[in-house]
Amino acid sequence: MIRVFDFLFALLGLALGLPLLLVLLLVGFFDTGSPIFRQERVGRDKTPFTLIKFRTMTRETASVASHLASASSITSFGRFLRRTKLDELPQLWNVLRGEMSLVGPRPCLFSQEELIKEREERGVLAARPGITGLAQVNDIDMSTPRLLAETDKKMLENLTLPAYFKYILMTVSGKGSGDRVPGKSD
């Protein structure tokens, strides 16, 4: 049932959000010259997929987890995108394709071996990764692998349709600050 809602909401979001997506794409082009960011991430059952987001950091930034990146890498427009969570909008395409869900554990990089190990031990990688979830609305990010994996497991064990909508509404209303970047000054 959740996959049906994922598909419908992603399709609706992309269709209705097209004008906003185009504006953000245009501004992002002037900001970095390359507004779309693609990165291989760990998907369901450790299957790799290409995550799509709006670029929030300079193109020269190393491809590492956000908590390992430098705050100086974030552009002014990128700071706005992160604060408003608009950088996540292109992931609706990943949801539409079935690579992600709106609600689930945030997909990590294959280089985040400790997090992958913690998630494997708890069965979290059997789930489709998501744009938001319990960890995100509670400001738990990938810098604390064990806590994140435990929180992901708890969310998945209790993921009902009402909880699914709750996490989406909490995210849209601004709960959670997104992935931490060291020295980030918002």
Short mmCIF file of C-alpha atoms in Angstrom, two decimals:
data_model
loop_
_atom_site.label_atom_id
_atom_site.label_comp_id
_atom_site.label_asym_id
_atom_site.label_seq_id
_atom_site.Cartn_x
_atom_site.Cartn_y
_atom_site.Cartn_z
CA MET A 1 0.00 0.00 0.00
CA ILE A 2 2.84 2.40 0.84
CA ARG A 3 4.37 1.86 -2.62
CA VAL A 4 1.08 2.99 -4.19
CA PHE A 5 1.15 6.21 -2.13
CA ASP A 6 4.84 6.69 -2.96
CA PHE A 7 4.13 6.41 -6.67
CA LEU A 8 1.06 8.68 -6.61
CA PHE A 9 2.66 11.36 -4.41
CA ALA A 10 5.90 11.34 -6.43
CA LEU A 11 4.00 11.64 -9.70
CA LEU A 12 1.79 14.39 -8.31
CA GLY A 13 4.77 16.18 -6.74
CA LEU A 14 6.74 16.14 -9.96
CA ALA A 15 3.77 17.27 -12.05
CA LEU A 16 2.62 20.07 -9.73
CA GLY A 17 6.15 21.02 -8.72
CA LEU A 18 7.47 21.29 -12.27
CA PRO A 19 7.45 25.13 -12.35
CA LEU A 20 9.32 25.26 -9.02
CA LEU A 21 11.76 22.56 -10.16
CA LEU A 22 12.50 24.56 -13.31
CA VAL A 23 13.12 27.77 -11.33
CA LEU A 24 15.42 25.96 -8.89
CA LEU A 25 17.21 24.33 -11.82
CA LEU A 26 17.77 27.71 -13.47
CA VAL A 27 18.99 29.41 -10.27
CA GLY A 28 21.17 26.38 -9.55
CA PHE A 29 22.71 26.66 -13.01
CA PHE A 30 23.77 30.24 -12.26
CA ASP A 31 24.95 29.22 -8.78
CA THR A 32 27.21 26.27 -9.65
CA GLY A 33 26.96 25.74 -13.40
CA SER A 34 25.75 22.21 -12.68
CA PRO A 35 22.50 22.25 -10.67
CA ILE A 36 21.85 18.50 -10.54
CA PHE A 37 23.89 16.29 -8.23
CA ARG A 38 24.06 12.55 -8.84
CA GLN A 39 25.69 10.08 -6.50
CA GLU A 40 25.71 6.31 -6.21
CA ARG A 41 24.03 5.21 -2.99
CA VAL A 42 23.18 1.99 -1.19
CA GLY A 43 19.67 0.90 -2.09
CA ARG A 44 17.38 -1.87 -0.95
CA ASP A 45 19.30 -5.12 -0.34
CA LYS A 46 22.54 -3.18 -1.00
CA THR A 47 21.64 -2.67 -4.65
CA PRO A 48 23.37 0.46 -5.97
CA PHE A 49 21.27 3.26 -7.43
CA THR A 50 21.92 6.84 -8.51
CA LEU A 51 20.42 9.38 -6.11
CA ILE A 52 19.40 12.69 -7.67
CA LYS A 53 19.36 15.99 -5.75
CA PHE A 54 19.86 19.66 -6.38
CA ARG A 55 23.51 20.55 -5.92
CA THR A 56 24.15 22.46 -2.67
CA MET A 57 27.95 22.39 -2.66
CA THR A 58 30.56 23.55 -5.13
CA ARG A 59 31.34 21.14 -7.95
CA GLU A 60 34.87 20.63 -6.61
CA THR A 61 33.62 19.23 -3.28
CA ALA A 62 34.78 15.67 -2.63
CA SER A 63 32.06 13.03 -2.86
CA VAL A 64 31.78 12.23 0.85
CA ALA A 65 29.01 12.05 3.43
CA SER A 66 27.74 15.51 4.43
CA HIS A 67 29.13 15.26 7.95
CA LEU A 68 32.61 14.84 6.43
CA ALA A 69 32.33 17.80 4.03
CA SER A 70 33.47 21.32 4.77
CA ALA A 71 30.85 23.98 5.51
CA SER A 72 32.74 26.33 3.19
CA SER A 73 31.76 24.03 0.30
CA ILE A 74 28.08 24.96 0.63
CA THR A 75 27.00 27.78 -1.66
CA SER A 76 24.60 30.52 -0.52
CA PHE A 77 21.85 29.09 -2.70
CA GLY A 78 22.77 25.60 -1.46
CA ARG A 79 22.33 26.77 2.13
CA PHE A 80 18.82 27.97 1.21
CA LEU A 81 18.03 24.66 -0.52
CA ARG A 82 19.20 22.65 2.50
CA ARG A 83 17.35 24.81 5.02
CA THR A 84 14.08 24.52 3.07
CA LYS A 85 14.77 20.87 2.08
CA LEU A 86 14.10 21.81 -1.55
CA ASP A 87 17.37 20.08 -2.52
CA GLU A 88 15.50 16.81 -1.98
CA LEU A 89 12.76 17.43 -4.59
CA PRO A 90 14.51 15.67 -7.50
CA GLN A 91 14.48 12.48 -5.40
CA LEU A 92 10.81 12.23 -6.28
CA TRP A 93 12.15 10.78 -9.54
CA ASN A 94 13.97 8.08 -7.51
CA VAL A 95 10.68 7.39 -5.69
CA LEU A 96 8.74 7.20 -8.95
CA ARG A 97 11.28 4.69 -10.32
CA GLY A 98 10.91 2.51 -7.20
CA GLU A 99 14.51 3.03 -6.01
CA MET A 100 13.34 4.98 -2.96
CA SER A 101 10.28 5.58 -0.82
CA LEU A 102 9.09 8.88 0.59
CA VAL A 103 9.64 7.39 4.07
CA GLY A 104 12.51 5.08 4.90
CA PRO A 105 16.14 5.04 6.03
CA ARG A 106 18.24 7.67 4.25
CA PRO A 107 20.44 5.99 1.63
CA CYS A 108 24.13 6.08 2.49
CA LEU A 109 27.30 5.89 0.44
CA PHE A 110 29.04 2.56 -0.09
CA SER A 111 32.08 4.09 1.65
CA GLN A 112 30.09 4.38 4.91
CA GLU A 113 31.03 0.85 5.92
CA GLU A 114 30.27 1.25 9.64
CA LEU A 115 26.72 2.43 8.90
CA ILE A 116 26.19 -0.36 6.37
CA LYS A 117 27.37 -2.92 8.94
CA GLU A 118 25.06 -1.50 11.64
CA ARG A 119 22.12 -1.50 9.22
CA GLU A 120 22.85 -5.04 8.00
CA GLU A 121 22.88 -6.32 11.59
CA ARG A 122 19.42 -4.82 12.14
CA GLY A 123 17.86 -5.78 8.79
CA VAL A 124 17.45 -2.15 7.75
CA LEU A 125 18.94 -2.67 4.28
CA ALA A 126 16.02 -4.96 3.38
CA ALA A 127 13.86 -1.83 3.18
CA ARG A 128 13.62 0.67 0.36
CA PRO A 129 15.59 3.81 1.36
CA GLY A 130 13.61 7.00 1.85
CA ILE A 131 13.68 10.76 1.58
CA THR A 132 12.64 11.20 5.20
CA GLY A 133 11.90 9.21 8.32
CA LEU A 134 12.09 9.03 12.09
CA ALA A 135 15.83 9.80 12.21
CA GLN A 136 15.54 12.85 9.96
CA VAL A 137 12.71 14.49 11.91
CA ASN A 138 14.71 13.94 15.11
CA ASP A 139 17.99 15.39 13.76
CA ILE A 140 19.82 12.05 13.79
CA ASP A 141 22.20 11.88 10.87
CA MET A 142 24.89 9.61 9.45
CA SER A 143 27.58 10.91 11.82
CA THR A 144 26.19 8.53 14.47
CA PRO A 145 25.94 5.18 12.60
CA ARG A 146 24.75 2.98 15.47
CA LEU A 147 22.08 5.42 16.69
CA LEU A 148 20.93 5.99 13.12
CA ALA A 149 20.66 2.25 12.40
CA GLU A 150 18.78 1.67 15.67
CA THR A 151 16.39 4.53 14.87
CA ASP A 152 15.88 3.24 11.32
CA LYS A 153 15.04 -0.23 12.67
CA LYS A 154 12.57 1.23 15.17
CA MET A 155 10.90 3.24 12.42
CA LEU A 156 10.62 0.25 10.09
CA GLU A 157 9.16 -1.96 12.83
CA ASN A 158 6.46 0.64 13.51
CA LEU A 159 5.87 2.00 10.00
CA THR A 160 2.11 2.13 9.61
CA LEU A 161 0.20 4.26 7.12
CA PRO A 162 -0.52 6.94 9.79
CA ALA A 163 3.21 7.01 10.72
CA TYR A 164 4.12 7.30 7.01
CA PHE A 165 1.94 10.42 6.69
CA LYS A 166 3.18 11.76 10.03
CA TYR A 167 6.84 11.70 8.92
CA ILE A 168 5.97 13.35 5.62
CA LEU A 169 3.97 16.11 7.32
CA MET A 170 6.67 16.66 9.93
CA THR A 171 9.29 17.03 7.20
CA VAL A 172 7.17 19.37 5.07
CA SER A 173 6.42 21.52 8.13
CA GLY A 174 10.14 21.95 8.79
CA LYS A 175 10.90 19.39 11.52
CA GLY A 176 14.52 18.21 11.40
CA SER A 177 17.52 20.08 10.09
CA GLY A 178 18.89 17.65 7.53
CA ASP A 179 22.40 16.25 7.34
CA ARG A 180 24.96 18.06 9.47
CA VAL A 181 27.97 19.70 7.91
CA PRO A 182 30.84 20.53 10.29
CA GLY A 183 31.06 24.22 11.08
CA LYS A 184 27.79 24.90 9.29
CA SER A 185 26.57 28.37 10.10
CA ASP A 186 22.92 28.89 9.25
#
